[in-house]
PDB file of C-alpha atoms and ligand atoms in Angstrom:
ATOM      1  CA  UNK A 101       5.101  20.889 -53.833  1.00  0.00           C
ATOM      2  CA  UNK A 102       2.436  18.403 -52.833  1.00  0.00           C
ATOM      3  CA  UNK A 103       1.853  17.418 -49.248  1.00  0.00           C
ATOM      4  CA  UNK A 104      -0.232  14.891 -47.329  1.00  0.00           C
ATOM      5  CA  UNK A 105      -1.465  15.929 -43.890  1.00  0.00           C
ATOM      6  CA  UNK A 106      -2.109  13.228 -41.291  1.00  0.00           C
ATOM      7  CA  UNK A 107      -4.458  13.980 -38.393  1.00  0.00           C
ATOM      8  CA  UNK A 108      -6.225  12.264 -35.507  1.00  0.00           C
ATOM      9  CA  UNK A 109      -8.613  14.934 -34.246  1.00  0.00           C
ATOM     10  CA  UNK A 110      -9.585  18.594 -34.322  1.00  0.00           C
ATOM     11  CA  UNK A 111      -7.253  19.584 -37.171  1.00  0.00           C
ATOM     12  CA  UNK A 112      -6.525  23.183 -36.168  1.00  0.00           C
ATOM     13  CA  UNK A 113      -2.930  22.828 -37.402  1.00  0.00           C
ATOM     14  CA  UNK A 114      -4.314  21.504 -40.681  1.00  0.00           C
ATOM     15  CA  UNK A 115      -6.559  24.577 -40.796  1.00  0.00           C
ATOM     16  CA  UNK A 116      -3.555  26.826 -40.293  1.00  0.00           C
ATOM     17  CA  UNK A 117      -1.841  25.171 -43.287  1.00  0.00           C
ATOM     18  CA  UNK A 118      -4.976  25.567 -45.418  1.00  0.00           C
ATOM     19  CA  UNK A 119      -5.334  29.230 -44.396  1.00  0.00           C
ATOM     20  CA  UNK A 120      -1.693  29.960 -45.249  1.00  0.00           C
ATOM     21  CA  UNK A 121      -2.151  28.376 -48.685  1.00  0.00           C
ATOM     22  CA  UNK A 122      -5.260  30.465 -49.253  1.00  0.00           C
ATOM     23  CA  UNK A 123      -3.386  33.642 -48.218  1.00  0.00           C
ATOM     24  CA  UNK A 124      -0.465  32.698 -50.476  1.00  0.00           C
ATOM     25  CA  UNK A 125       1.984  32.642 -47.578  1.00  0.00           C
ATOM     26  CA  UNK A 126       2.550  28.952 -48.257  1.00  0.00           C
ATOM     27  CA  UNK A 127       3.052  27.725 -51.779  1.00  0.00           C
ATOM     28  CA  UNK A 128       2.023  24.079 -51.831  1.00  0.00           C
ATOM     29  CA  UNK A 129      -0.955  21.832 -52.439  1.00  0.00           C
ATOM     30  CA  UNK A 130      -2.568  19.537 -49.863  1.00  0.00           C
ATOM     31  CA  UNK A 131      -3.187  16.422 -51.954  1.00  0.00           C
ATOM     32  CA  UNK A 132      -4.633  14.234 -49.192  1.00  0.00           C
ATOM     33  CA  UNK A 133      -5.746  14.439 -45.612  1.00  0.00           C
ATOM     34  CA  UNK A 134      -5.574  11.085 -43.849  1.00  0.00           C
ATOM     35  CA  UNK A 135      -6.964  10.335 -40.398  1.00  0.00           C
ATOM     36  CA  UNK A 136      -6.442   7.288 -38.213  1.00  0.00           C
ATOM     37  CA  UNK A 137      -9.881   7.943 -36.642  1.00  0.00           C
ATOM     38  CA  UNK A 138     -13.138   8.231 -38.514  1.00  0.00           C
ATOM     39  CA  UNK A 139     -14.538  10.862 -36.131  1.00  0.00           C
ATOM     40  CA  UNK A 140     -11.651  13.340 -36.560  1.00  0.00           C
ATOM     41  CA  UNK A 141     -13.228  16.793 -36.934  1.00  0.00           C
ATOM     42  CA  UNK A 142     -10.316  17.862 -39.126  1.00  0.00           C
ATOM     43  CA  UNK A 143     -11.676  15.668 -41.950  1.00  0.00           C
ATOM     44  CA  UNK A 144     -14.554  18.121 -42.362  1.00  0.00           C
ATOM     45  CA  UNK A 145     -12.143  21.068 -42.630  1.00  0.00           C
ATOM     46  CA  UNK A 146     -10.451  19.276 -45.547  1.00  0.00           C
ATOM     47  CA  UNK A 147     -13.710  18.281 -47.215  1.00  0.00           C
ATOM     48  CA  UNK A 148     -14.873  21.908 -47.096  1.00  0.00           C
ATOM     49  CA  UNK A 149     -11.875  22.764 -49.270  1.00  0.00           C
ATOM     50  CA  UNK A 150     -12.520  19.843 -51.627  1.00  0.00           C
ATOM     51  CA  UNK A 151      -9.419  17.943 -50.512  1.00  0.00           C
ATOM     52  CA  UNK A 152      -9.621  14.140 -50.797  1.00  0.00           C
ATOM     53  CA  UNK A 153      -9.808  12.532 -47.357  1.00  0.00           C
ATOM     54  CA  UNK A 154      -9.102   8.985 -46.226  1.00  0.00           C
ATOM     55  CA  UNK A 155      -9.730   7.197 -42.956  1.00  0.00           C
ATOM     56  CA  UNK A 156      -7.225   4.488 -42.077  1.00  0.00           C
ATOM     57  CA  UNK A 157      -8.756   3.421 -38.791  1.00  0.00           C
ATOM     58  CA  UNK A 158      -6.045   2.509 -36.310  1.00  0.00           C
ATOM     59  CA  UNK A 159      -8.324  -0.081 -34.660  1.00  0.00           C
ATOM     60  CA  UNK A 160      -8.855  -1.863 -37.980  1.00  0.00           C
ATOM     61  CA  UNK A 161      -5.428  -1.518 -39.619  1.00  0.00           C
ATOM     62  CA  UNK A 162      -3.323  -1.935 -36.449  1.00  0.00           C
ATOM     63  CA  UNK A 163       0.199  -3.089 -37.471  1.00  0.00           C
ATOM     64  CA  UNK A 164      -0.581  -2.448 -41.174  1.00  0.00           C
ATOM     65  CA  UNK A 165      -1.571   1.214 -40.625  1.00  0.00           C
ATOM     66  CA  UNK A 166       1.703   2.703 -41.910  1.00  0.00           C
ATOM     67  CA  UNK A 167       1.771   0.476 -44.989  1.00  0.00           C
ATOM     68  CA  UNK A 168      -1.789   1.454 -45.870  1.00  0.00           C
ATOM     69  CA  UNK A 169      -0.913   5.156 -45.537  1.00  0.00           C
ATOM     70  CA  UNK A 170       2.124   4.598 -47.786  1.00  0.00           C
ATOM     71  CA  UNK A 171      -0.130   2.863 -50.315  1.00  0.00           C
ATOM     72  CA  UNK A 172      -2.483   5.882 -50.380  1.00  0.00           C
ATOM     73  CA  UNK A 173       0.215   8.532 -50.728  1.00  0.00           C
ATOM     74  CA  UNK A 174       2.409   6.212 -52.895  1.00  0.00           C
ATOM     75  CA  UNK A 175       4.838   8.536 -54.611  1.00  0.00           C
ATOM     76  CA  UNK A 176       2.320  11.306 -55.100  1.00  0.00           C
ATOM     77  CA  UNK A 177       3.472  13.701 -52.376  1.00  0.00           C
ATOM     78  CA  UNK A 178       6.812  15.326 -51.578  1.00  0.00           C
ATOM     79  CA  UNK A 179       6.201  15.788 -47.859  1.00  0.00           C
ATOM     80  CA  UNK A 180       4.065  14.148 -45.177  1.00  0.00           C
ATOM     81  CA  UNK A 181       3.004  16.436 -42.328  1.00  0.00           C
ATOM     82  CA  UNK A 182       1.853  14.911 -39.032  1.00  0.00           C
ATOM     83  CA  UNK A 183      -0.460  17.569 -37.612  1.00  0.00           C
ATOM     84  CA  UNK A 184      -1.851  16.105 -34.402  1.00  0.00           C
ATOM     85  CA  UNK A 185      -1.453  12.532 -35.696  1.00  0.00           C
ATOM     86  CA  UNK A 186      -1.253  10.219 -32.702  1.00  0.00           C
ATOM     87  CA  UNK A 187      -0.242   6.863 -34.229  1.00  0.00           C
ATOM     88  CA  UNK A 188       3.403   5.873 -34.597  1.00  0.00           C
ATOM     89  CA  UNK A 189       4.577   5.412 -38.184  1.00  0.00           C
ATOM     90  CA  UNK A 190       6.664   2.302 -38.810  1.00  0.00           C
ATOM     91  CA  UNK A 191       8.361   0.314 -41.557  1.00  0.00           C
ATOM     92  CA  UNK A 192       8.715   1.112 -45.238  1.00  0.00           C
ATOM     93  CA  UNK A 193       7.135   4.598 -45.128  1.00  0.00           C
ATOM     94  CA  UNK A 194      10.053   5.770 -42.939  1.00  0.00           C
ATOM     95  CA  UNK A 195      12.582   4.644 -45.587  1.00  0.00           C
ATOM     96  CA  UNK A 196      10.640   5.890 -48.587  1.00  0.00           C
ATOM     97  CA  UNK A 197       9.989   9.263 -46.947  1.00  0.00           C
ATOM     98  CA  UNK A 198      13.249   9.636 -45.001  1.00  0.00           C
ATOM     99  CA  UNK A 199      13.655  13.329 -44.050  1.00  0.00           C
ATOM    100  CA  UNK A 200      10.316  13.999 -45.752  1.00  0.00           C
ATOM    101  CA  UNK A 201       7.983  13.382 -42.799  1.00  0.00           C
ATOM    102  CA  UNK A 202       7.617  16.101 -40.179  1.00  0.00           C
ATOM    103  CA  UNK A 203       5.691  16.181 -36.902  1.00  0.00           C
ATOM    104  CA  UNK A 204       4.522  18.931 -34.582  1.00  0.00           C
ATOM    105  CA  UNK A 205       4.697  18.323 -30.833  1.00  0.00           C
ATOM    106  CA  UNK A 206       3.349  20.673 -28.130  1.00  0.00           C
ATOM    107  CA  UNK A 207       6.484  20.916 -25.962  1.00  0.00           C
ATOM    108  CA  UNK A 208      10.129  21.887 -26.188  1.00  0.00           C
ATOM    109  CA  UNK A 209      11.581  18.474 -27.118  1.00  0.00           C
ATOM    110  CA  UNK A 210      13.330  16.689 -25.382  1.00  0.00           C
ATOM    111  CA  UNK A 211      11.055  17.778 -22.519  1.00  0.00           C
ATOM    112  CA  UNK A 212       7.620  16.165 -22.170  1.00  0.00           C
ATOM    113  CA  UNK A 213       7.752  13.906 -25.215  1.00  0.00           C
ATOM    114  CA  UNK A 214       7.907  10.198 -26.051  1.00  0.00           C
ATOM    115  CA  UNK A 215       5.549   7.408 -25.040  1.00  0.00           C
ATOM    116  CA  UNK A 216       2.258   8.566 -23.517  1.00  0.00           C
ATOM    117  CA  UNK A 217       3.095  12.251 -23.989  1.00  0.00           C
ATOM    118  CA  UNK A 218       0.559  13.736 -26.336  1.00  0.00           C
ATOM    119  CA  UNK A 219      -2.152  16.387 -26.314  1.00  0.00           C
ATOM    120  CA  UNK A 220      -3.219  17.655 -22.877  1.00  0.00           C
ATOM    121  CA  UNK A 221      -0.941  15.183 -21.037  1.00  0.00           C
ATOM    122  CA  UNK A 222       2.024  17.231 -22.197  1.00  0.00           C
ATOM    123  CA  UNK A 223       0.618  20.435 -20.708  1.00  0.00           C
ATOM    124  CA  UNK A 224      -0.481  18.744 -17.470  1.00  0.00           C
ATOM    125  CA  UNK A 225       3.112  17.553 -16.981  1.00  0.00           C
ATOM    126  CA  UNK A 226       4.574  20.971 -17.755  1.00  0.00           C
ATOM    127  CA  UNK A 227       2.294  22.564 -15.126  1.00  0.00           C
ATOM    128  CA  UNK A 228       3.070  19.815 -12.563  1.00  0.00           C
ATOM    129  CA  UNK A 229       6.810  20.410 -13.017  1.00  0.00           C
ATOM    130  CA  UNK A 230       6.254  24.184 -12.771  1.00  0.00           C
ATOM    131  CA  UNK A 231       8.441  24.862 -15.788  1.00  0.00           C
ATOM    132  CA  UNK A 232       9.063  28.520 -16.582  1.00  0.00           C
ATOM    133  CA  UNK A 233       8.847  28.016 -20.310  1.00  0.00           C
ATOM    134  CA  UNK A 234       7.251  25.567 -22.699  1.00  0.00           C
ATOM    135  CA  UNK A 235       6.432  25.705 -26.382  1.00  0.00           C
ATOM    136  CA  UNK A 236       6.269  23.563 -29.474  1.00  0.00           C
ATOM    137  CA  UNK A 237       8.681  21.689 -31.722  1.00  0.00           C
ATOM    138  CA  UNK A 238       8.552  20.694 -35.380  1.00  0.00           C
ATOM    139  CA  UNK A 239      10.907  17.814 -36.111  1.00  0.00           C
ATOM    140  CA  UNK A 240      11.655  15.120 -38.666  1.00  0.00           C
ATOM    141  CA  UNK A 241      10.118  11.724 -37.994  1.00  0.00           C
ATOM    142  CA  UNK A 242      12.323   8.659 -37.545  1.00  0.00           C
ATOM    143  CA  UNK A 243      11.718   5.198 -36.008  1.00  0.00           C
ATOM    144  CA  UNK A 244      11.565   6.637 -32.479  1.00  0.00           C
ATOM    145  CA  UNK A 245       8.831   8.605 -30.780  1.00  0.00           C
ATOM    146  CA  UNK A 246       9.609  12.346 -31.023  1.00  0.00           C
ATOM    147  CA  UNK A 247      13.325  11.586 -31.552  1.00  0.00           C
ATOM    148  CA  UNK A 248      14.042  12.920 -35.070  1.00  0.00           C
ATOM    149  CA  UNK A 249      16.091  16.026 -35.843  1.00  0.00           C
ATOM    150  CA  UNK A 250      14.552  19.332 -34.769  1.00  0.00           C
ATOM    151  CA  UNK A 251      13.557  21.805 -37.485  1.00  0.00           C
ATOM    152  CA  UNK A 252      12.290  24.633 -35.283  1.00  0.00           C
ATOM    153  CA  UNK A 253      10.925  25.458 -31.852  1.00  0.00           C
ATOM    154  CA  UNK A 254       8.766  28.266 -30.469  1.00  0.00           C
ATOM    155  CA  UNK A 255       8.711  29.265 -26.837  1.00  0.00           C
ATOM    156  CA  UNK A 256       5.969  30.496 -24.506  1.00  0.00           C
ATOM    157  CA  UNK A 257       6.320  31.715 -20.921  1.00  0.00           C
ATOM    158  CA  UNK A 258       4.433  29.688 -18.310  1.00  0.00           C
ATOM    159  CA  UNK A 259       2.931  31.933 -15.637  1.00  0.00           C
ATOM    160  CA  UNK A 260       2.030  30.801 -12.086  1.00  0.00           C
ATOM    161  CA  UNK A 261      -1.673  31.219 -12.868  1.00  0.00           C
ATOM    162  CA  UNK A 262      -1.510  29.059 -16.023  1.00  0.00           C
ATOM    163  CA  UNK A 263      -3.505  25.833 -16.111  1.00  0.00           C
ATOM    164  CA  UNK A 264      -2.993  22.964 -18.597  1.00  0.00           C
ATOM    165  CA  UNK A 265      -5.858  24.482 -20.554  1.00  0.00           C
ATOM    166  CA  UNK A 266      -4.512  28.053 -20.768  1.00  0.00           C
ATOM    167  CA  UNK A 267      -1.026  26.730 -21.554  1.00  0.00           C
ATOM    168  CA  UNK A 268      -2.404  24.502 -24.324  1.00  0.00           C
ATOM    169  CA  UNK A 269      -4.151  27.503 -25.883  1.00  0.00           C
ATOM    170  CA  UNK A 270      -1.010  29.682 -25.779  1.00  0.00           C
ATOM    171  CA  UNK A 271       1.105  26.933 -27.308  1.00  0.00           C
ATOM    172  CA  UNK A 272      -1.473  26.098 -29.973  1.00  0.00           C
ATOM    173  CA  UNK A 273      -1.233  29.675 -31.292  1.00  0.00           C
ATOM    174  CA  UNK A 274       2.532  29.197 -31.673  1.00  0.00           C
ATOM    175  CA  UNK A 275       1.985  25.785 -33.282  1.00  0.00           C
ATOM    176  CA  UNK A 276      -0.135  27.342 -35.988  1.00  0.00           C
ATOM    177  CA  UNK A 277       2.783  29.603 -36.943  1.00  0.00           C
ATOM    178  CA  UNK A 278       5.448  26.929 -36.466  1.00  0.00           C
ATOM    179  CA  UNK A 279       3.843  24.332 -38.752  1.00  0.00           C
ATOM    180  CA  UNK A 280       3.591  26.810 -41.632  1.00  0.00           C
ATOM    181  CA  UNK A 281       7.142  28.085 -41.080  1.00  0.00           C
ATOM    182  CA  UNK A 282       8.539  24.563 -41.035  1.00  0.00           C
ATOM    183  CA  UNK A 283       6.821  23.628 -44.308  1.00  0.00           C
ATOM    184  CA  UNK A 284       8.132  26.856 -45.835  1.00  0.00           C
ATOM    185  CA  UNK A 285      11.669  25.990 -44.682  1.00  0.00           C
ATOM    186  CA  UNK A 286      11.322  22.550 -46.271  1.00  0.00           C
ATOM    187  CA  UNK A 287      10.116  24.181 -49.498  1.00  0.00           C
ATOM    188  CA  UNK A 288      13.080  26.567 -49.587  1.00  0.00           C
ATOM    189  CA  UNK A 289      15.522  23.683 -49.112  1.00  0.00           C
ATOM    190  CA  UNK A 290      13.844  21.647 -51.866  1.00  0.00           C
ATOM    191  CA  UNK A 291      14.085  24.581 -54.263  1.00  0.00           C
ATOM    192  CA  UNK A 292      17.846  25.003 -53.755  1.00  0.00           C
TER     193      UNK A 292
HETATM  194  C1  GAR B   1      -1.551  19.695 -31.179  1.00  0.00           C
HETATM  195  O1  GAR B   1      -1.356  20.383 -29.978  1.00  0.00           O
HETATM  196  C2  GAR B   1      -0.330  18.867 -31.517  1.00  0.00           C
HETATM  197  O2  GAR B   1       0.885  19.467 -31.176  1.00  0.00           O
HETATM  198  C3  GAR B   1      -0.568  17.642 -30.688  1.00  0.00           C
HETATM  199  O3  GAR B   1      -1.936  17.368 -30.843  1.00  0.00           O
HETATM  200  C4  GAR B   1      -2.628  18.620 -31.030  1.00  0.00           C
HETATM  201  C5  GAR B   1      -3.463  18.510 -32.273  1.00  0.00           C
HETATM  202  O4  GAR B   1      -4.254  19.659 -32.446  1.00  0.00           O
HETATM  203  N1  GAR B   1       0.265  16.556 -31.124  1.00  0.00           N
HETATM  204  C6  GAR B   1       0.830  15.689 -30.286  1.00  0.00           C
HETATM  205  O5  GAR B   1       0.654  15.692 -29.085  1.00  0.00           O
HETATM  206  C7  GAR B   1       1.721  14.663 -30.967  1.00  0.00           C
HETATM  207  N2  GAR B   1       2.533  13.983 -30.015  1.00  0.00           N
HETATM  208  P1  GAR B   1      -5.005  19.926 -33.814  1.00  0.00           P
HETATM  209  O6  GAR B   1      -5.709  18.619 -34.202  1.00  0.00           O
HETATM  210  O7  GAR B   1      -5.975  21.009 -33.510  1.00  0.00           O
HETATM  211  O8  GAR B   1      -3.985  20.334 -34.843  1.00  0.00           O
END
């Protein structure tokens, strides 16, 4: 199976995918890594492994961003993985890749998701609300923001002494497992 990984920043979830492939716990090939920001550190992680990278700058492509990404992946990948990708995909790519685009989000959807809820903002909200538990969700991508069907979730306990920063770190560890597990689940389904 061939996958494209879309990122906007650090790319630690991308790294987790690449590590799992290297350890043979994930049997797929990352054909492309695409970023909507040219300064995404994750691009370097991909380049180190010799994976072709593309920048589709959100400020330049604006409304045509999704179409340009579709043009790059064309029909060459089976699955598109949004691993810390912060632009909203729209239009034709959602039809062509229906049930073949997955996203990881750092909360237990439907809590702390949707417009404006990304990265540290999610964890700041969870701490403000004093939730007892948070976690991460891998879900299919549809026209909405964080609204597609849930594939899997992982839970962490939020302690009184947790800060947005410590919570983010705990959840990120779970994300790194969840993203690999979700791709593996997709693979198993495809092979049936
Ligand atoms: C991750 O925590 C991911 O869940 C989050 O961005 C971070 C990216 O980290 N995504 C969202 O908030 C999407 N709404 P990474 O670049 O190190 O993988």
